[in-house]
Coordinates of C-alpha atoms and ligand atoms in Angstrom, one line a residue:
M1 CA 0.0 0.0 0.0
I2 CA 1.3 3.4 -1.0
G3 CA 0.6 6.4 1.3
A4 CA 0.0 6.7 5.0
G5 CA -2.6 9.5 4.9
H6 CA -6.0 8.7 6.5
A7 CA -7.1 6.7 3.4
G8 CA -4.1 4.3 3.4
L9 CA -4.4 3.9 7.1
A10 CA -8.1 3.1 6.8
I11 CA -7.4 0.4 4.3
S12 CA -4.6 -0.9 6.5
R13 CA -6.9 -1.1 9.5
V14 CA -9.5 -3.2 7.5
L15 CA -6.8 -5.5 6.1
T16 CA -5.6 -6.1 9.7
E17 CA -9.1 -6.9 10.8
R18 CA -9.2 -9.6 8.1
S19 CA -5.6 -10.7 9.0
I20 CA -4.3 -9.9 5.5
D21 CA -0.6 -9.3 5.6
H22 CA 0.5 -6.0 4.2
A23 CA 3.0 -3.1 4.4
L24 CA 2.2 0.6 4.2
I25 CA 4.9 2.7 2.4
E26 CA 5.1 6.4 3.2
R27 CA 7.7 8.9 1.8
G28 CA 7.4 11.2 4.9
E29 CA 5.7 10.8 8.2
V30 CA 2.1 9.6 8.9
A31 CA -0.3 12.3 7.7
N32 CA 2.5 13.8 5.6
S33 CA 0.2 15.9 3.4
W34 CA -1.3 17.7 6.4
R35 CA 2.2 18.2 7.9
C36 CA 3.9 19.6 4.8
E37 CA 1.4 20.8 2.2
R38 CA -1.1 23.0 4.0
W39 CA -1.1 26.7 5.2
D40 CA -0.7 27.6 8.9
S41 CA -4.2 28.7 9.7
L42 CA -6.1 25.9 8.0
R43 CA -8.8 24.1 9.9
L44 CA -10.8 21.2 8.5
L45 CA -14.1 22.4 6.9
T46 CA -15.7 19.2 8.0
P47 CA -16.9 19.1 11.6
N48 CA -15.0 16.8 14.1
W49 CA -17.8 14.2 14.3
Q50 CA -17.1 13.6 10.6
S51 CA -13.4 12.7 11.3
G52 CA -14.1 9.1 12.4
L53 CA -12.0 6.3 10.9
P54 CA -12.6 2.6 10.9
G55 CA -12.9 1.4 14.5
Y56 CA -11.8 4.9 15.6
P57 CA -14.7 7.4 16.0
Y58 CA -14.0 11.0 17.0
S59 CA -14.0 10.9 20.8
G60 CA -13.0 14.5 21.8
G61 CA -15.1 17.0 23.6
D62 CA -16.1 19.2 20.6
P63 CA -17.9 17.2 18.0
D64 CA -19.2 20.3 16.2
G65 CA -15.8 22.0 16.1
F66 CA -13.2 22.1 13.3
M67 CA -9.7 20.6 13.8
T68 CA -6.6 22.7 13.3
M69 CA -3.7 21.0 11.5
P70 CA -1.8 20.0 14.7
E71 CA -5.1 18.5 16.0
L72 CA -5.7 16.6 12.8
I73 CA -2.1 15.3 12.6
G74 CA -2.5 14.1 16.2
H75 CA -5.8 12.4 15.3
I76 CA -4.4 10.5 12.3
T77 CA -1.2 9.6 14.1
N78 CA -3.2 8.2 17.1
F79 CA -5.3 6.2 14.7
A80 CA -2.2 4.7 13.1
A81 CA -0.9 3.8 16.6
A82 CA -4.2 2.4 17.7
S83 CA -4.3 0.2 14.6
A84 CA -0.7 -0.8 14.9
A85 CA -0.4 0.1 11.2
P86 CA 2.7 -1.5 9.6
V87 CA 4.0 1.9 8.2
R88 CA 7.5 2.2 6.8
T89 CA 8.1 5.9 7.0
H90 CA 10.7 7.9 5.0
T91 CA 10.4 5.4 2.2
T92 CA 9.6 6.7 -1.3
V93 CA 8.0 4.6 -4.0
T94 CA 10.0 5.1 -7.2
S95 CA 8.3 2.6 -9.4
V96 CA 5.5 0.1 -9.5
R97 CA 5.7 -2.6 -12.2
R98 CA 3.6 -5.6 -13.1
V99 CA 5.4 -9.0 -12.8
D100 CA 4.2 -12.6 -12.9
G101 CA 2.0 -13.2 -9.9
G102 CA 1.6 -9.5 -8.9
Y103 CA 3.6 -6.3 -8.7
R104 CA 7.2 -5.2 -8.0
V105 CA 7.3 -2.0 -6.0
A106 CA 10.7 -0.2 -6.0
T107 CA 11.5 2.2 -3.2
D108 CA 14.5 4.2 -2.2
Q109 CA 15.0 1.6 0.5
G110 CA 14.8 -1.5 -1.7
E111 CA 12.2 -3.6 -3.6
I112 CA 9.1 -5.3 -2.4
G113 CA 7.1 -8.0 -4.3
C114 CA 3.3 -8.2 -3.6
R115 CA 0.2 -9.7 -5.1
C116 CA -1.9 -6.5 -4.7
V117 CA -1.1 -2.8 -4.6
V118 CA -3.4 -0.1 -3.1
L119 CA -2.7 3.4 -4.4
A120 CA -3.5 5.6 -1.4
S121 CA -1.0 8.3 -2.4
G122 CA -3.5 11.1 -2.4
A123 CA -5.6 13.2 -4.8
A124 CA -3.9 16.4 -4.2
N125 CA -0.1 15.8 -4.7
V126 CA 0.5 18.8 -6.9
P127 CA -1.2 22.2 -7.2
R128 CA -2.9 22.7 -10.6
V129 CA -1.7 26.0 -12.1
P130 CA -2.9 27.1 -15.5
Q131 CA -0.5 27.6 -18.4
L132 CA -1.1 31.4 -18.3
R133 CA 1.1 31.5 -15.2
Q134 CA 4.0 31.7 -17.6
A135 CA 2.8 35.2 -18.8
V136 CA 2.8 36.8 -15.3
P137 CA 5.3 39.7 -15.2
E138 CA 8.5 38.8 -13.3
R139 CA 8.1 41.3 -10.5
I140 CA 4.9 39.7 -9.3
E141 CA 5.5 36.9 -6.8
C142 CA 3.4 33.8 -7.4
F143 CA 2.2 31.3 -4.7
T144 CA 0.3 28.0 -4.7
P145 CA -1.5 26.7 -1.6
F146 CA 1.6 24.5 -1.1
D147 CA 4.0 27.5 -0.7
Y148 CA 1.6 29.9 0.8
H149 CA 2.0 29.7 4.6
N150 CA 0.4 32.9 5.9
A151 CA -0.4 36.4 4.6
E152 CA 2.6 37.9 6.3
R153 CA 4.9 36.1 3.8
L154 CA 3.3 37.9 0.9
P155 CA 4.8 41.2 -0.3
A156 CA 3.0 44.3 0.9
G157 CA 0.4 45.5 -1.6
G158 CA -2.4 44.1 -3.6
A159 CA -2.9 40.4 -4.1
L160 CA -4.8 38.6 -6.9
V161 CA -6.3 35.3 -5.8
V162 CA -7.3 33.1 -8.7
G163 CA -10.1 30.6 -7.9
A164 CA -13.0 30.8 -5.5
S165 CA -13.4 27.3 -4.2
A166 CA -12.7 26.4 -0.5
T167 CA -9.0 27.3 -0.8
G168 CA -9.5 30.5 -2.8
V169 CA -12.2 32.0 -0.5
Q170 CA -10.3 31.1 2.6
L171 CA -7.0 32.6 1.4
A172 CA -8.7 35.7 -0.1
D173 CA -10.3 36.3 3.4
E174 CA -7.1 35.8 5.3
I175 CA -5.0 38.0 2.9
H176 CA -7.7 40.7 3.1
C177 CA -7.7 40.6 6.9
S178 CA -3.9 41.2 6.8
G179 CA -4.7 44.6 5.3
R180 CA -3.7 43.9 1.7
P181 CA -6.2 44.8 -1.0
V182 CA -7.5 41.6 -2.6
T183 CA -9.0 40.9 -6.0
L184 CA -10.6 37.5 -6.3
A185 CA -11.1 36.0 -9.8
V186 CA -14.2 33.8 -9.8
G187 CA -14.9 30.9 -12.2
E188 CA -17.2 28.0 -11.6
H189 CA -17.9 27.5 -7.9
V190 CA -20.1 25.7 -5.4
R191 CA -21.9 28.0 -2.9
L192 CA -23.0 26.6 0.4
P193 CA -24.1 28.3 3.7
R194 CA -22.3 27.0 6.7
N195 CA -25.5 26.4 8.6
Y196 CA -29.0 25.5 7.4
R197 CA -32.1 25.2 9.5
G198 CA -30.1 25.2 12.7
R199 CA -27.6 22.5 11.7
D200 CA -24.3 22.4 9.9
V201 CA -24.7 22.1 6.2
L202 CA -22.6 18.9 6.2
W203 CA -24.9 17.4 8.7
W204 CA -27.6 17.7 6.0
M205 CA -25.2 16.3 3.3
E206 CA -24.7 13.3 5.4
H207 CA -28.2 12.7 6.8
A208 CA -30.2 13.5 3.7
G209 CA -28.1 10.9 1.9
V210 CA -26.4 13.3 -0.6
W211 CA -22.9 12.3 0.5
N212 CA -23.7 8.6 0.4
Q213 CA -24.8 8.6 -3.2
R214 CA -22.9 5.9 -5.0
Y215 CA -20.7 6.5 -8.0
D216 CA -22.7 4.1 -10.1
E217 CA -25.9 6.0 -9.4
I218 CA -24.5 9.4 -10.6
D219 CA -25.5 10.4 -14.2
D220 CA -22.5 12.5 -15.1
L221 CA -19.7 10.9 -13.1
D222 CA -16.9 12.7 -14.8
R223 CA -18.5 16.0 -14.0
A224 CA -19.1 15.0 -10.4
R225 CA -15.5 13.9 -10.0
G226 CA -14.3 17.3 -11.4
L227 CA -16.5 19.5 -9.3
P228 CA -14.7 22.2 -7.3
S229 CA -14.7 22.1 -3.5
P230 CA -17.5 24.0 -1.8
Q231 CA -17.1 27.6 -0.5
L232 CA -16.8 26.6 3.1
V233 CA -14.5 27.3 6.1
G234 CA -14.3 25.8 9.5
T235 CA -14.0 28.4 12.2
P236 CA -14.9 28.6 15.9
E237 CA -17.7 31.1 14.9
H238 CA -19.3 28.6 12.4
G239 CA -19.7 31.5 9.9
T240 CA -20.5 31.3 6.2
L241 CA -17.7 32.5 3.8
D242 CA -19.4 33.1 0.4
L243 CA -18.9 35.8 -2.2
N244 CA -21.4 38.1 -0.5
V245 CA -19.5 37.9 2.7
L246 CA -16.2 38.6 0.9
S247 CA -17.4 41.5 -1.2
G248 CA -19.2 43.0 1.8
A249 CA -15.8 43.0 3.6
G250 CA -14.2 44.8 0.7
V251 CA -12.7 42.0 -1.5
E252 CA -13.0 43.0 -5.2
I253 CA -14.8 40.2 -7.2
V254 CA -13.9 39.8 -10.9
G255 CA -14.6 37.1 -13.4
R256 CA -12.6 34.1 -14.3
L257 CA -9.0 34.8 -15.3
A258 CA -9.2 34.1 -19.0
A259 CA -5.8 35.3 -20.3
I260 CA -2.7 37.4 -19.6
R261 CA -1.8 39.5 -22.6
D262 CA 1.1 42.0 -22.7
G263 CA 1.1 42.1 -18.9
R264 CA -2.6 42.6 -18.6
A265 CA -4.9 40.2 -16.8
L266 CA -8.2 39.7 -18.7
F267 CA -11.2 38.5 -16.8
S268 CA -14.3 36.8 -18.2
G269 CA -17.5 38.9 -18.4
G270 CA -19.7 36.0 -17.3
L271 CA -19.8 36.7 -13.6
R272 CA -23.6 37.1 -13.4
N273 CA -24.1 33.7 -15.1
Q274 CA -21.6 32.0 -12.7
F275 CA -23.5 33.5 -9.8
A276 CA -26.9 32.5 -11.1
L277 CA -25.7 29.0 -11.7
A278 CA -24.1 28.6 -8.2
D279 CA -27.2 30.1 -6.5
L280 CA -29.5 27.8 -8.5
K281 CA -27.5 24.7 -7.6
M282 CA -27.5 25.7 -3.9
Q283 CA -31.2 26.3 -4.1
R284 CA -31.8 22.8 -5.5
L285 CA -29.6 21.2 -2.8
L286 CA -31.6 23.0 -0.1
D287 CA -34.8 21.8 -1.7
T288 CA -33.4 18.2 -1.5
F289 CA -32.7 18.8 2.2
D290 CA -36.2 20.1 2.8
Q291 CA -37.8 17.2 1.0
W292 CA -35.8 14.7 3.1
A293 CA -36.8 16.6 6.3
R294 CA -40.5 16.6 5.3
E295 CA -40.5 12.9 4.5
S296 CA -38.0 11.4 6.9
A297 CA -37.0 13.8 9.7
P298 CA -40.0 15.5 11.2
G299 CA -37.9 16.2 14.2
V300 CA -36.1 19.0 12.4
E301 CA -38.0 21.9 13.8
A302 CA -36.4 25.0 12.2
E303 CA -38.2 26.3 9.1
P304 CA -36.7 26.1 5.6
Q305 CA -34.4 29.1 4.9
R306 CA -33.6 30.9 1.6
F307 CA -30.5 33.1 1.1
E308 CA -30.0 36.3 -0.8
P309 CA -28.7 35.8 -4.3
T310 CA -25.0 36.5 -4.9
H311 CA -24.6 40.2 -5.4
A312 CA -23.0 40.9 -8.8
P313 CA -20.7 44.0 -8.8
A314 CA -22.3 46.8 -10.9
A315 CA -19.4 47.0 -13.3
P316 CA -16.7 44.3 -12.6
R317 CA -13.3 45.0 -14.0
L318 CA -12.6 43.1 -17.1
G319 CA -8.9 43.9 -17.2
L320 CA -6.1 44.6 -14.7
D321 CA -2.6 45.9 -15.6
L322 CA -0.2 43.6 -13.8
R323 CA 2.7 46.0 -14.5
S324 CA 1.1 49.0 -12.7
G325 CA 2.3 47.9 -9.2
E326 CA -1.3 47.5 -8.0
I327 CA -0.9 43.7 -7.8
R328 CA 2.3 42.5 -6.0
S329 CA 1.4 38.8 -5.6
I330 CA -0.8 36.2 -7.2
V331 CA -2.1 33.1 -5.3
W332 CA -3.1 30.3 -7.6
A333 CA -6.0 28.6 -5.8
T334 CA -6.9 26.7 -9.0
G335 CA -7.1 23.2 -7.6
F336 CA -4.9 20.1 -7.1
R337 CA -4.1 16.9 -8.9
P338 CA -2.7 13.5 -8.1
E339 CA 0.8 12.6 -9.3
Y340 CA 1.7 9.1 -10.6
R341 CA 5.1 9.5 -12.2
W342 CA 6.3 6.3 -10.5
L343 CA 3.4 4.2 -11.8
E344 CA 4.8 2.1 -14.7
V345 CA 1.6 0.2 -15.4
P346 CA -0.6 1.5 -18.2
V347 CA -3.6 2.5 -16.2
L348 CA -3.8 6.3 -16.8
D349 CA -6.0 7.9 -19.4
R350 CA -5.0 10.7 -21.8
K351 CA -5.5 13.3 -19.1
G352 CA -3.2 11.4 -16.7
E353 CA -6.1 10.2 -14.6
L354 CA -6.5 6.7 -13.3
R355 CA -9.0 4.5 -15.1
H356 CA -10.9 2.7 -12.4
D357 CA -14.3 1.4 -11.6
G358 CA -15.0 2.5 -8.0
G359 CA -11.4 2.2 -7.0
V360 CA -10.9 -1.2 -8.7
I361 CA -8.2 -0.7 -11.5
V362 CA -9.8 -3.0 -14.1
D363 CA -6.8 -3.0 -16.4
A364 CA -4.5 -4.1 -13.6
P365 CA -6.0 -7.0 -11.6
G366 CA -5.0 -6.7 -7.9
M367 CA -4.5 -3.0 -8.1
Y368 CA -6.8 -0.6 -6.2
A369 CA -7.1 3.1 -5.5
I370 CA -8.6 5.0 -2.5
G371 CA -9.1 8.6 -1.6
L372 CA -10.0 10.0 -5.0
P373 CA -13.0 12.3 -5.6
V374 CA -16.3 10.4 -5.8
L375 CA -14.3 7.1 -5.9
R376 CA -17.3 5.0 -4.7
R377 CA -19.5 7.7 -3.1
R378 CA -19.8 11.5 -3.1
K379 CA -18.0 11.6 0.2
S380 CA -15.1 9.5 -0.9
T381 CA -12.4 12.1 -0.8
F382 CA -13.3 13.3 2.7
I383 CA -12.1 11.7 5.9
L384 CA -15.7 10.6 6.6
G385 CA -15.7 8.6 3.3
A386 CA -12.7 6.5 4.0
E387 CA -14.3 3.7 6.1
D388 CA -17.0 2.6 3.7
D389 CA -14.7 2.7 0.7
A390 CA -12.0 0.8 2.5
R391 CA -14.4 -1.9 3.5
D392 CA -15.7 -2.3 0.0
L393 CA -12.3 -2.4 -1.6
V394 CA -10.8 -4.8 1.0
A395 CA -13.8 -7.1 0.4
H396 CA -12.9 -7.1 -3.3
L397 CA -9.2 -7.6 -2.6
A398 CA -9.8 -10.4 -0.2
H399 CA -12.0 -12.2 -2.8
Y400 CA -9.3 -11.6 -5.4
L401 CA -6.6 -13.2 -3.2
A402 CA -8.9 -16.1 -2.2
D403 CA -9.7 -16.6 -5.9
G404 CA -6.0 -17.0 -6.7
G405 CA -6.0 -13.7 -8.7
R406 CA -8.8 -14.7 -11.1
T407 CA -11.4 -12.0 -10.0
G408 CA -11.6 -9.1 -12.5
Ligands
FAD1 C1 -6.4 22.1 1.2 C2 -7.2 20.9 1.5 C3 -8.2 20.9 2.5 C4 -9.0 19.8 2.8 N1 -9.9 19.8 3.8 C5 -10.6 18.7 4.1 C6 -11.5 18.7 5.2 O1 -11.8 19.8 5.8 N2 -12.2 17.6 5.5 C7 -12.0 16.4 4.8 O2 -12.6 15.4 5.1 N3 -11.1 16.4 3.7 C8 -10.4 17.5 3.4 N4 -9.6 17.5 2.3 C9 -9.5 16.3 1.4 C10 -8.8 15.1 1.9 O3 -9.2 14.7 3.2 C11 -7.3 15.3 1.8 O4 -6.9 15.5 0.5 C12 -6.6 14.0 2.4 O5 -5.3 14.4 2.6 C13 -6.7 12.8 1.5 O6 -6.2 11.7 2.2 P1 -5.4 10.6 1.5 O7 -5.0 9.6 2.6 O8 -6.2 10.1 0.4 O9 -4.2 11.4 0.9 P2 -3.0 12.1 1.6 O10 -3.3 12.6 3.0 O11 -2.5 13.0 0.6 O12 -2.0 10.9 1.8 C14 -1.2 10.3 0.8 C15 0.1 9.9 1.3 O13 0.9 9.3 0.3 C16 2.2 9.7 0.4 N5 2.8 9.4 -0.9 C17 2.5 10.0 -2.1 N6 3.4 9.6 -3.0 C18 4.2 8.7 -2.5 C19 5.3 7.9 -3.0 N7 5.6 7.9 -4.3 N8 5.9 7.1 -2.1 C20 5.5 7.0 -0.8 N9 4.5 7.8 -0.3 C21 3.9 8.6 -1.1 C22 2.2 11.1 0.8 O14 3.3 11.5 1.5 C23 0.9 11.1 1.8 O15 1.3 11.0 3.1 C24 -8.8 18.6 2.0 C25 -7.8 18.6 1.0 C26 -7.1 19.7 0.8 C27 -6.0 19.7 -0.3

């Protein structure tokens, strides 16, 4: 198994429950991504009660709170210890090849032969940065969420944040609070209120069944897998962080960054459409919650709520001269992607994405993946989603082993 994040550890726990011998290879420490690839102030946007792992529910005193990074690292490390997970830390997988009877995994500490391989190496190994980054004038400093640590490390002056999903809205807010003028370029996004009818919105996602929807019940799976993360933040105040909150605080909202030409950033004019679409989708989701509450949860007493539409700026700027000195830094909050350079088995599609059926790599029998968006359920990429996926995949893997490798 490759990767000792929560997903790899969840699989390891379930393998141990079934007495299936395995090793977990990790290039850093347990919970490496949370230790090395996140910014200082980040808290989970999922409430603590959604951080349970197989046989290891959240047991702290603040189920509705949101973990800081040190708290989460402690939680995952304690889970690894409680599971006695066989982790080999500081061991980097450099290649995985198919051989007779299974796979050969080369690491910087030697080779391992195995019948099955589970790729739990993460969905967010590399920040996605668009090609137009190359056209940014040299004097502007660029950051990704991996090298942004806190606003104080940015140069003084204006910042352009590109992307308005969870990362983008959180960093725009933090940079704005540091006193720097912030321009936020907004493309497709998913708007959500933090609270709905007196409960956390993710309580609704879980209980109304939205997060449990299976991958093979979703009409447009590619689209579901490519959806941006929701505009949510986990704070002690449990506040909403949508575009109305940001623009009300003074963040300038502009359209999607479409091009940089001769030092000029050009923004799309389709802001109103983006807002209308995100508002409509949020509305539909709230309708789903209301229907579920009517039919299945009469105990929810608070009345349905509706929220103001996203306010479009009267005349959003369509261009910004990046040589004028107004913008001193750009933060690319444009998403993440997995990285499989070491995978020498032909299981990637033209876009470099894994071809799999609910985490079962059909073209490579005995190979599995976990932790990817909407892998088997809408909740798959979240901590909460690991247990069900791990149990399904280990059931398949156990059958494959018992069957002498004949199961497809
Ligand atoms: C900014 C951000 C915020 C998020 N917030 C939340 C949240 O609030 N709630 C939530 O539930 N989810 C959240 N997620 C989603 C998800 O929980 C994380 O992406 C999580 O880290 C995924 O767990 P994982 O175990 O699949 O991958 P990872 O935690 O990334 O673990 C993969 C492990 O594999 C190791 N690895 C990779 N390549 C190799 C190699 N070649 N050799 C050896 N080891 C290797 C890595 O070092 C890493 O430790 C967030 C994600 C991001 C990016």
